[in-house]
Coordinates of N, CA and C in Angstrom, one line a residue:
M1 N 43.5 -1.2 -17.5 CA 43.3 -0.3 -16.3 C 42.3 -0.9 -15.4
P2 N 42.6 -1.0 -14.1 CA 41.7 -1.7 -13.1 C 40.5 -0.8 -12.9
K3 N 39.4 -1.5 -12.6 CA 38.1 -0.8 -12.3 C 38.1 -0.3 -10.9
L4 N 37.6 0.9 -10.7 CA 37.5 1.5 -9.4 C 36.4 0.8 -8.5
S5 N 36.7 0.6 -7.3 CA 35.7 0.0 -6.4 C 35.6 0.8 -5.1
G6 N 34.5 0.8 -4.5 CA 34.3 1.5 -3.3 C 34.0 3.0 -3.5
V7 N 33.7 3.4 -4.7 CA 33.4 4.8 -5.0 C 31.9 4.9 -5.2
A8 N 31.2 5.6 -4.4 CA 29.8 5.8 -4.5 C 29.4 6.6 -5.7
A9 N 28.3 6.2 -6.4 CA 27.8 7.0 -7.5 C 27.1 8.2 -7.0
V10 N 27.1 9.3 -7.8 CA 26.5 10.5 -7.5 C 25.0 10.3 -7.6
E11 N 24.2 10.7 -6.6 CA 22.8 10.5 -6.6 C 22.2 11.5 -7.6
R12 N 21.3 11.0 -8.4 CA 20.6 11.9 -9.4 C 19.3 12.4 -8.8
P13 N 19.0 13.7 -9.2 CA 17.8 14.2 -8.6 C 16.6 13.5 -9.2
Q14 N 15.5 13.5 -8.4 CA 14.3 12.9 -8.9 C 13.8 13.4 -10.2
T15 N 13.5 12.5 -11.2 CA 13.1 12.9 -12.5 C 11.7 13.4 -12.4
L16 N 11.3 14.2 -13.4 CA 9.9 14.7 -13.5 C 8.9 13.5 -13.6
A17 N 9.3 12.5 -14.4 CA 8.4 11.3 -14.5 C 8.2 10.7 -13.2
R18 N 9.3 10.5 -12.4 CA 9.1 9.9 -11.1 C 8.3 10.8 -10.2
S19 N 8.5 12.1 -10.2 CA 7.7 13.0 -9.4 C 6.2 12.9 -9.8
A20 N 5.9 12.8 -11.1 CA 4.5 12.7 -11.6 C 4.0 11.3 -11.1
Y21 N 4.7 10.3 -11.2 CA 4.3 9.0 -10.8 C 3.9 9.0 -9.3
L22 N 4.7 9.6 -8.5 CA 4.4 9.6 -7.0 C 3.1 10.4 -6.7
R23 N 3.0 11.5 -7.5 CA 1.8 12.4 -7.2 C 0.5 11.8 -7.7
I24 N 0.6 11.1 -8.8 CA -0.6 10.4 -9.4 C -0.9 9.2 -8.4
Q25 N 0.1 8.5 -8.0 CA -0.1 7.4 -7.1 C -0.8 7.9 -5.8
Q26 N -0.4 9.0 -5.3 CA -1.0 9.5 -4.1 C -2.4 9.9 -4.3
A27 N -2.7 10.5 -5.5 CA -4.1 10.9 -5.8 C -5.0 9.7 -5.9
I28 N -4.5 8.6 -6.4 CA -5.3 7.4 -6.5 C -5.5 6.9 -5.0
R29 N -4.5 6.9 -4.2 CA -4.6 6.3 -2.9 C -5.6 7.2 -2.1
H30 N -5.6 8.5 -2.3 CA -6.5 9.4 -1.5 C -7.9 9.6 -2.1
G31 N -8.1 8.9 -3.2 CA -9.4 9.0 -3.8 C -9.7 10.2 -4.7
A32 N -8.6 11.0 -4.9 CA -8.8 12.2 -5.8 C -9.0 11.8 -7.3
I33 N -8.4 10.6 -7.6 CA -8.7 10.0 -8.9 C -9.5 8.8 -8.6
G34 N -10.8 8.8 -9.1 CA -11.7 7.7 -8.8 C -12.1 6.9 -9.9
H35 N -12.9 5.8 -9.7 CA -13.4 4.9 -10.7 C -14.5 5.5 -11.5
G36 N -14.7 5.0 -12.7 CA -15.8 5.3 -13.6 C -15.6 6.6 -14.3
Q37 N -14.4 7.1 -14.5 CA -14.3 8.4 -15.2 C -13.0 8.3 -16.0
L38 N -13.1 8.8 -17.3 CA -11.9 8.9 -18.1 C -11.3 10.3 -17.9
Y39 N -10.0 10.3 -17.5 CA -9.3 11.5 -17.3 C -8.4 11.9 -18.4
S40 N -8.2 13.1 -18.6 CA -7.4 13.6 -19.7 C -5.9 13.8 -19.3
E41 N -5.0 13.2 -20.1 CA -3.6 13.3 -19.8 C -3.2 14.8 -19.8
N42 N -3.7 15.5 -20.8 CA -3.4 17.0 -20.9 C -3.8 17.8 -19.7
E43 N -5.0 17.5 -19.2 CA -5.5 18.2 -18.1 C -4.7 17.8 -16.8
L44 N -4.3 16.6 -16.7 CA -3.5 16.1 -15.6 C -2.1 16.8 -15.6
A45 N -1.5 16.9 -16.8 CA -0.2 17.5 -16.9 C -0.3 19.0 -16.5
E46 N -1.4 19.6 -16.9 CA -1.6 21.0 -16.6 C -1.8 21.2 -15.1
T47 N -2.5 20.3 -14.4 CA -2.7 20.3 -13.0 C -1.4 20.1 -12.3
L48 N -0.6 19.2 -12.8 CA 0.7 18.9 -12.1 C 1.8 20.0 -12.5
G49 N 1.5 20.9 -13.4 CA 2.4 21.9 -13.8 C 3.6 21.3 -14.6
M50 N 3.3 20.3 -15.4 CA 4.4 19.6 -16.1 C 4.0 19.5 -17.6
S51 N 5.0 19.2 -18.4 CA 4.6 18.8 -19.8 C 4.0 17.5 -19.9
R52 N 3.4 17.1 -21.0 CA 2.7 15.8 -21.1 C 3.7 14.6 -21.1
T53 N 4.9 14.8 -21.5 CA 5.9 13.7 -21.6 C 6.1 13.0 -20.3
P54 N 6.5 13.7 -19.2 CA 6.7 13.0 -18.0 C 5.5 12.4 -17.4
V55 N 4.3 13.0 -17.6 CA 3.0 12.5 -17.1 C 2.7 11.2 -17.9
R56 N 3.0 11.2 -19.2 CA 2.7 10.0 -20.0 C 3.6 8.8 -19.5
E57 N 4.9 9.1 -19.2 CA 5.8 8.1 -18.7 C 5.3 7.6 -17.4
A58 N 4.8 8.4 -16.5 CA 4.3 8.0 -15.2 C 3.1 7.1 -15.4
L59 N 2.2 7.5 -16.3 CA 1.0 6.7 -16.5 C 1.3 5.3 -17.1
I60 N 2.3 5.3 -18.0 CA 2.8 4.0 -18.6 C 3.3 3.1 -17.5
A61 N 4.0 3.6 -16.5 CA 4.6 2.9 -15.4 C 3.4 2.3 -14.5
L62 N 2.4 3.2 -14.3 CA 1.3 2.8 -13.5 C 0.4 1.7 -14.2
A63 N 0.4 1.8 -15.5 CA -0.3 0.8 -16.3 C 0.4 -0.5 -16.3
R64 N 1.7 -0.5 -16.3 CA 2.5 -1.8 -16.1 C 2.2 -2.4 -14.8
E65 N 1.9 -1.6 -13.8 CA 1.6 -2.2 -12.4 C 0.2 -2.6 -12.3
G66 N -0.6 -2.3 -13.3 CA -2.0 -2.8 -13.3 C -2.9 -1.8 -12.6
L67 N -2.5 -0.5 -12.4 CA -3.3 0.4 -11.6 C -4.2 1.2 -12.6
V68 N -3.7 1.6 -13.8 CA -4.5 2.4 -14.7 C -4.6 1.7 -16.1
E69 N -5.5 2.1 -16.9 CA -5.6 1.7 -18.3 C -5.6 3.0 -19.1
I70 N -4.7 3.0 -20.1 CA -4.5 4.2 -21.0 C -5.4 4.0 -22.2
S71 N -6.1 5.0 -22.6 CA -7.0 4.9 -23.8 C -6.3 5.5 -25.0
S72 N -6.7 5.2 -26.2 CA -6.1 5.6 -27.4 C -6.4 7.1 -27.6
Q73 N -7.3 7.7 -26.9 CA -7.7 9.1 -27.0 C -6.9 10.0 -26.0
R74 N -5.7 9.5 -25.6 CA -4.8 10.2 -24.7 C -5.5 10.5 -23.3
G75 N -6.3 9.5 -22.9 CA -6.9 9.6 -21.6 C -6.5 8.4 -20.8
F76 N -7.0 8.3 -19.5 CA -6.7 7.2 -18.7 C -7.8 7.0 -17.7
R77 N -8.0 5.8 -17.2 CA -9.0 5.5 -16.1 C -8.4 4.5 -15.2
L78 N -8.9 4.4 -14.0 CA -8.5 3.4 -13.1 C -8.9 2.1 -13.5
R79 N -8.1 1.1 -13.3 CA -8.5 -0.3 -13.7 C -9.6 -0.9 -12.8
Q80 N -10.5 -1.6 -13.3 CA -11.5 -2.2 -12.5 C -11.1 -3.7 -12.3
L81 N -11.1 -4.1 -11.0 CA -10.7 -5.4 -10.7 C -11.9 -6.3 -10.6
S82 N -11.7 -7.5 -11.2 CA -12.8 -8.5 -11.1 C -12.8 -9.1 -9.7
A83 N -13.9 -9.9 -9.4 CA -14.0 -10.5 -8.1 C -12.8 -11.5 -7.9
D84 N -12.5 -12.2 -9.0 CA -11.4 -13.2 -8.9 C -10.0 -12.5 -8.7
Q85 N -9.9 -11.3 -9.3 CA -8.6 -10.6 -9.1 C -8.5 -10.0 -7.6
R86 N -9.6 -9.6 -7.1 CA -9.7 -9.1 -5.7 C -9.3 -10.3 -4.8
Q87 N -9.9 -11.4 -5.0 CA -9.7 -12.6 -4.2 C -8.2 -13.0 -4.2
E88 N -7.6 -12.9 -5.4 CA -6.2 -13.3 -5.6 C -5.3 -12.4 -4.8
I89 N -5.6 -11.1 -4.7 CA -4.8 -10.2 -3.9 C -4.8 -10.6 -2.4
F90 N -5.9 -11.0 -1.9 CA -6.0 -11.4 -0.5 C -5.3 -12.8 -0.3
D91 N -5.5 -13.6 -1.3 CA -4.8 -14.9 -1.2 C -3.3 -14.8 -1.1
L92 N -2.8 -13.9 -2.0 CA -1.3 -13.6 -2.0 C -0.9 -13.0 -0.6
R93 N -1.7 -12.1 -0.1 CA -1.4 -11.5 1.2 C -1.3 -12.5 2.3
L94 N -2.2 -13.5 2.2 CA -2.3 -14.5 3.2 C -1.0 -15.5 3.1
L95 N -0.4 -15.5 2.0 CA 0.8 -16.3 1.8 C 2.0 -15.5 2.3
L96 N 2.1 -14.2 2.0 CA 3.3 -13.4 2.2 C 3.4 -12.8 3.6
E97 N 2.3 -12.3 4.1 CA 2.4 -11.5 5.4 C 2.5 -12.4 6.6
P98 N 1.8 -13.5 6.7 CA 2.1 -14.4 7.8 C 3.5 -15.0 7.8
F99 N 4.0 -15.2 6.6 CA 5.4 -15.7 6.4 C 6.4 -14.6 7.0
A100 N 6.2 -13.3 6.7 CA 7.1 -12.3 7.1 C 7.0 -12.1 8.6
V101 N 5.8 -12.1 9.1 CA 5.6 -11.8 10.6 C 6.1 -12.9 11.4
R102 N 6.0 -14.2 10.9 CA 6.5 -15.3 11.6 C 8.0 -15.2 11.8
K103 N 8.7 -14.8 10.7 CA 10.2 -14.6 10.8 C 10.5 -13.5 11.7
L104 N 9.8 -12.4 11.7 CA 10.1 -11.3 12.6 C 9.9 -11.6 14.0
A105 N 8.8 -12.3 14.3 CA 8.6 -12.7 15.7 C 9.6 -13.6 16.3
A106 N 10.3 -14.3 15.5 CA 11.4 -15.2 15.9 C 12.6 -14.5 16.4
T107 N 12.8 -13.2 15.9 CA 14.1 -12.5 16.1 C 13.9 -11.1 16.7
A108 N 12.7 -10.6 16.7 CA 12.5 -9.2 17.1 C 12.9 -8.9 18.5
G109 N 13.6 -7.7 18.6 CA 13.9 -7.1 19.9 C 13.1 -5.9 20.2
P110 N 13.5 -5.2 21.3 CA 12.7 -4.0 21.7 C 12.6 -2.9 20.7
A111 N 13.7 -2.7 19.9 CA 13.7 -1.6 18.9 C 12.7 -1.9 17.8
E112 N 12.6 -3.1 17.3 CA 11.6 -3.4 16.3 C 10.2 -3.3 16.8
V113 N 10.0 -3.8 18.0 CA 8.7 -3.8 18.6 C 8.2 -2.3 18.8
R114 N 9.2 -1.5 19.3 CA 8.8 -0.1 19.5 C 8.4 0.6 18.2
K115 N 9.1 0.4 17.1 CA 8.7 1.0 15.8 C 7.3 0.6 15.4
L116 N 7.0 -0.7 15.6 CA 5.6 -1.1 15.2 C 4.6 -0.5 16.1
R117 N 4.9 -0.5 17.4 CA 3.9 0.1 18.4 C 3.7 1.6 18.1
E118 N 4.7 2.3 17.7 CA 4.6 3.7 17.4 C 3.6 3.9 16.3
L119 N 3.6 3.1 15.3 CA 2.7 3.2 14.1 C 1.3 2.9 14.6
V120 N 1.1 1.9 15.4 CA -0.3 1.6 15.8 C -0.8 2.7 16.7
D121 N 0.1 3.2 17.6 CA -0.3 4.3 18.5 C -0.7 5.6 17.7
A122 N 0.0 5.8 16.6 CA -0.3 7.0 15.7 C -1.6 6.7 15.0
Q123 N -1.9 5.5 14.6 CA -3.2 5.2 14.0 C -4.3 5.4 15.0
E124 N -4.1 5.0 16.3 CA -5.2 5.2 17.3 C -5.5 6.7 17.5
E125 N -4.5 7.5 17.5 CA -4.7 8.9 17.6 C -5.6 9.5 16.5
L126 N -5.5 8.9 15.4 CA -6.3 9.4 14.2 C -7.6 8.8 14.1
S127 N -7.8 7.7 14.8 CA -9.0 6.9 14.6 C -10.3 7.7 14.8
G128 N -11.2 7.5 13.8 CA -12.5 8.1 13.9 C -12.6 9.5 13.4
E129 N -11.4 10.1 13.0 CA -11.4 11.5 12.5 C -11.5 11.4 11.0
G130 N -12.7 11.6 10.4 CA -12.8 11.5 9.0 C -11.8 12.3 8.1
K131 N -11.5 13.5 8.6 CA -10.6 14.3 7.8 C -9.2 13.7 7.8
Q132 N -8.9 12.8 8.7 CA -7.6 12.2 8.8 C -7.5 10.9 8.2
Q133 N -8.5 10.5 7.4 CA -8.5 9.1 6.8 C -7.2 8.9 5.9
P134 N -6.8 9.8 5.1 CA -5.6 9.5 4.3 C -4.4 9.2 5.2
A135 N -4.3 10.0 6.3 CA -3.1 9.7 7.2 C -3.3 8.4 7.9
F136 N -4.5 8.0 8.2 CA -4.7 6.7 8.9 C -4.3 5.6 7.9
L137 N -4.7 5.7 6.6 CA -4.4 4.7 5.6 C -2.9 4.6 5.4
A138 N -2.3 5.8 5.4 CA -0.8 5.8 5.1 C -0.1 5.1 6.3
L139 N -0.5 5.3 7.5 CA 0.1 4.6 8.6 C -0.2 3.1 8.6
D140 N -1.4 2.7 8.1 CA -1.7 1.3 7.9 C -0.8 0.7 7.0
E141 N -0.5 1.3 5.9 CA 0.4 0.8 4.9 C 1.8 0.7 5.4
D142 N 2.2 1.8 6.1 CA 3.6 1.8 6.8 C 3.7 0.6 7.7
F143 N 2.7 0.3 8.5 CA 2.7 -0.8 9.4 C 3.0 -2.2 8.7
H144 N 2.2 -2.4 7.7 CA 2.4 -3.7 7.0 C 3.7 -3.8 6.3
L145 N 4.2 -2.7 5.7 CA 5.5 -2.8 4.9 C 6.7 -2.7 5.8
L146 N 6.5 -2.2 7.1 CA 7.6 -2.2 8.0 C 8.1 -3.6 8.4
I147 N 7.2 -4.5 8.4 CA 7.5 -5.9 8.9 C 8.6 -6.5 8.0
P148 N 8.5 -6.5 6.7 CA 9.6 -7.1 5.8 C 10.8 -6.1 5.8
E149 N 10.6 -4.8 6.0 CA 11.7 -3.9 6.0 C 12.6 -4.2 7.2
L150 N 12.0 -4.5 8.3 CA 12.8 -4.8 9.5 C 13.6 -6.1 9.4
L151 N 13.2 -6.9 8.5 CA 13.9 -8.2 8.2 C 14.9 -8.1 7.1
G152 N 14.8 -7.0 6.3 CA 15.7 -6.8 5.2 C 15.2 -7.7 4.0
L153 N 13.9 -8.0 4.0 CA 13.3 -8.8 2.9 C 12.9 -7.9 1.8
E154 N 13.8 -7.5 0.9 CA 13.5 -6.5 -0.1 C 12.4 -7.0 -1.1
R155 N 12.6 -8.2 -1.6 CA 11.6 -8.7 -2.6 C 10.3 -8.9 -2.0
T156 N 10.2 -9.4 -0.8 CA 8.9 -9.6 -0.1 C 8.3 -8.2 0.1
R157 N 9.0 -7.2 0.5 CA 8.5 -5.9 0.7 C 8.0 -5.3 -0.6
D158 N 8.7 -5.5 -1.7 CA 8.3 -5.0 -3.0 C 7.0 -5.6 -3.5
T159 N 7.0 -6.9 -3.3 CA 5.7 -7.6 -3.7 C 4.5 -7.2 -2.9
M160 N 4.7 -7.0 -1.6 CA 3.7 -6.6 -0.7 C 3.2 -5.2 -1.1
S161 N 4.2 -4.3 -1.5 CA 3.9 -3.0 -1.9 C 3.1 -2.9 -3.2
S162 N 3.4 -3.8 -4.1 CA 2.6 -3.9 -5.3 C 1.1 -4.3 -5.0
L163 N 1.0 -5.2 -4.1 CA -0.4 -5.7 -3.7 C -1.1 -4.5 -3.0
R164 N -0.4 -3.7 -2.2 CA -1.0 -2.6 -1.6 C -1.6 -1.6 -2.7
G165 N -0.8 -1.4 -3.8 CA -1.3 -0.6 -4.9 C -2.6 -1.1 -5.4
A166 N -2.7 -2.5 -5.6 CA -3.9 -3.0 -6.1 C -5.1 -2.8 -5.1
M167 N -4.8 -2.8 -3.8 CA -5.8 -2.6 -2.8 C -6.5 -1.2 -3.0
W168 N -5.7 -0.2 -3.5 CA -6.3 1.1 -3.7 C -7.4 1.0 -4.7
L169 N -7.3 0.1 -5.6 CA -8.3 0.0 -6.7 C -9.7 -0.5 -6.1
M170 N -9.7 -1.0 -4.9 CA -10.9 -1.5 -4.4 C -11.7 -0.4 -3.8
G171 N -11.2 0.8 -3.7 CA -11.9 2.0 -3.3 C -11.7 2.2 -1.8
F172 N -10.8 3.1 -1.4 CA -10.6 3.3 0.0 C -11.7 4.0 0.7
E173 N -12.7 4.5 -0.1 CA -13.9 5.1 0.6 C -14.6 4.0 1.4
A174 N -14.6 2.8 0.8 CA -15.3 1.6 1.5 C -14.4 1.0 2.5
L175 N -13.0 1.2 2.3 CA -12.1 0.5 3.2 C -11.7 1.3 4.4
A176 N -12.2 2.5 4.5 CA -11.7 3.4 5.6 C -12.8 4.0 6.5
L177 N -13.9 3.3 6.6 CA -14.9 3.8 7.5 C -14.5 3.8 8.9
P178 N -14.8 4.8 9.7 CA -14.3 4.9 11.1 C -14.7 3.8 11.9
E179 N -15.9 3.1 11.7 CA -16.3 2.0 12.5 C -15.4 0.8 12.4
R180 N -14.6 0.8 11.3 CA -13.6 -0.3 11.1 C -12.3 0.0 11.8
H181 N -12.1 1.3 12.1 CA -10.8 1.7 12.6 C -10.4 1.0 13.9
A182 N -11.4 0.9 14.9 CA -11.1 0.3 16.2 C -10.7 -1.2 16.0
A183 N -11.4 -1.9 15.1 CA -11.1 -3.3 14.9 C -9.7 -3.4 14.3
V184 N -9.3 -2.6 13.4 CA -8.0 -2.6 12.7 C -6.9 -2.4 13.8
I185 N -7.1 -1.4 14.6 CA -6.1 -1.1 15.6 C -5.9 -2.3 16.6
A186 N -7.0 -2.9 17.0 CA -7.0 -4.1 17.9 C -6.3 -5.2 17.2
E187 N -6.5 -5.4 15.9 CA -5.9 -6.5 15.2 C -4.4 -6.3 15.0
H188 N -4.0 -5.0 14.8 CA -2.6 -4.7 14.7 C -1.9 -4.9 16.0
R189 N -2.6 -4.5 17.1 CA -2.0 -4.7 18.4 C -1.8 -6.2 18.7
A190 N -2.7 -7.0 18.3 CA -2.5 -8.5 18.5 C -1.3 -9.0 17.8
V191 N -1.1 -8.5 16.6 CA 0.1 -8.9 15.9 C 1.4 -8.5 16.6
V192 N 1.4 -7.2 17.0 CA 2.6 -6.7 17.7 C 2.9 -7.4 19.0
D193 N 1.8 -7.6 19.8 CA 2.0 -8.3 21.0 C 2.6 -9.7 20.9
A194 N 2.2 -10.4 19.8 CA 2.8 -11.7 19.6 C 4.3 -11.6 19.1
I195 N 4.6 -10.5 18.4 CA 6.0 -10.3 18.0 C 6.8 -10.0 19.2
A196 N 6.3 -9.1 20.1 CA 7.0 -8.8 21.3 C 7.2 -10.0 22.2
A197 N 6.3 -10.9 22.1 CA 6.5 -12.2 23.0 C 7.3 -13.2 22.3
N198 N 7.9 -12.8 21.1 CA 8.7 -13.8 20.3 C 7.9 -15.1 20.1
D199 N 6.7 -15.0 19.7 CA 5.8 -16.1 19.5 C 5.4 -16.2 18.0
P200 N 6.2 -16.8 17.1 CA 6.0 -16.8 15.7 C 4.6 -17.3 15.2
E201 N 4.2 -18.4 15.8 CA 2.9 -19.0 15.4 C 1.7 -18.1 15.7
T202 N 1.7 -17.6 17.0 CA 0.6 -16.7 17.3 C 0.6 -15.4 16.5
A203 N 1.8 -14.9 16.2 CA 1.9 -13.7 15.3 C 1.4 -14.0 13.9
A204 N 1.7 -15.2 13.4 CA 1.2 -15.5 12.0 C -0.3 -15.7 12.1
T205 N -0.8 -16.3 13.1 CA -2.2 -16.5 13.2 C -3.0 -15.2 13.3
A206 N -2.4 -14.2 14.1 CA -3.0 -12.9 14.3 C -3.0 -12.2 12.9
M207 N -2.0 -12.3 12.2 CA -1.9 -11.6 10.9 C -2.9 -12.3 9.9
Q208 N -3.0 -13.6 9.9 CA -4.0 -14.3 9.1 C -5.4 -13.8 9.5
D209 N -5.7 -13.7 10.7 CA -7.0 -13.3 11.2 C -7.3 -11.9 10.7
H210 N -6.3 -11.0 10.8 CA -6.5 -9.6 10.4 C -6.8 -9.5 8.9
I211 N -6.1 -10.3 8.0 CA -6.3 -10.2 6.6 C -7.6 -10.9 6.2
T212 N -7.9 -12.0 6.9 CA -9.2 -12.7 6.6 C -10.4 -11.8 6.9
K213 N -10.3 -11.0 8.0 CA -11.4 -10.1 8.4 C -11.5 -9.0 7.4
T214 N -10.4 -8.5 6.9 CA -10.4 -7.4 5.9 C -11.0 -8.0 4.6
S215 N -10.6 -9.2 4.2 CA -11.1 -9.8 3.0 C -12.6 -9.9 3.1
A216 N -13.1 -10.4 4.2 CA -14.6 -10.5 4.3 C -15.3 -9.2 4.2
A217 N -14.7 -8.2 4.8 CA -15.3 -6.8 4.8 C -15.3 -6.3 3.4
V218 N -14.3 -6.5 2.7 CA -14.1 -5.9 1.3 C -14.8 -6.7 0.3
L219 N -14.8 -8.0 0.3 CA -15.3 -8.9 -0.7 C -16.8 -9.2 -0.6
L220 N -17.3 -9.2 0.6 CA -18.7 -9.5 0.7 C -19.6 -8.3 0.5
P221 N -20.7 -8.5 -0.2 CA -21.6 -7.3 -0.5 C -22.2 -6.8 0.8
G222 N -22.3 -5.5 0.9 CA -23.0 -4.9 2.0 C -22.1 -4.7 3.2
E223 N -20.9 -5.0 3.1 CA -19.9 -4.8 4.2 C -18.9 -3.9 3.8
A224 N -18.3 -3.2 4.8 CA -17.2 -2.3 4.5 C -16.1 -2.5 5.6
G225 N -14.8 -2.4 5.2 CA -13.8 -2.6 6.2 C -12.5 -2.0 5.8
R226 N -11.5 -2.2 6.6 CA -10.2 -1.7 6.3 C -9.2 -2.6 6.7
E227 N -8.2 -2.7 5.9 CA -7.1 -3.6 6.3 C -6.2 -2.9 7.3

């Protein structure tokens, strides 16, 4: 009997484990789950209104990604990154993101440029408003991940996304100070301007400059910054 082709599979509803994963991930990103504390799986399950099983599955997935550590007492804590691990994250970003932006600048048209500018404009509207920091950070992430998405570079995008997750562990309280917002917006605009000009090398250099300044702000003692 021949196999059917061209028949789309029925989409499955989001599982409870996936829902728990996304909500825990968001709590880490927004700082609701912070460093230096052991959290109870049971209390988390109660807070999420779920049984412990999907919450446990979500935590195991986050542990595989290096975001949390699960204790034998059915608790979990955020993973602490060493100085070398932090440096590695930025080194990888310096390899991936200039590569992606260089490719985009070579082919980008008005539609791609408009999407990037809209994200930077939205960031500027939120700049300096402390209560809007989670939204500012979400737009920042959207900006960086949109570049490989526009190119259809799925593996590059997935790798960049995993690095973004590791960035959360550095503590977005230090990465999101309003005094860094204006610099981030200017750095993003420099990247977009080079893409709009279809200038791959200038775009790559602008992205390298942006990541290097973020790295200096995050990794050097006494400084704070935001990517």
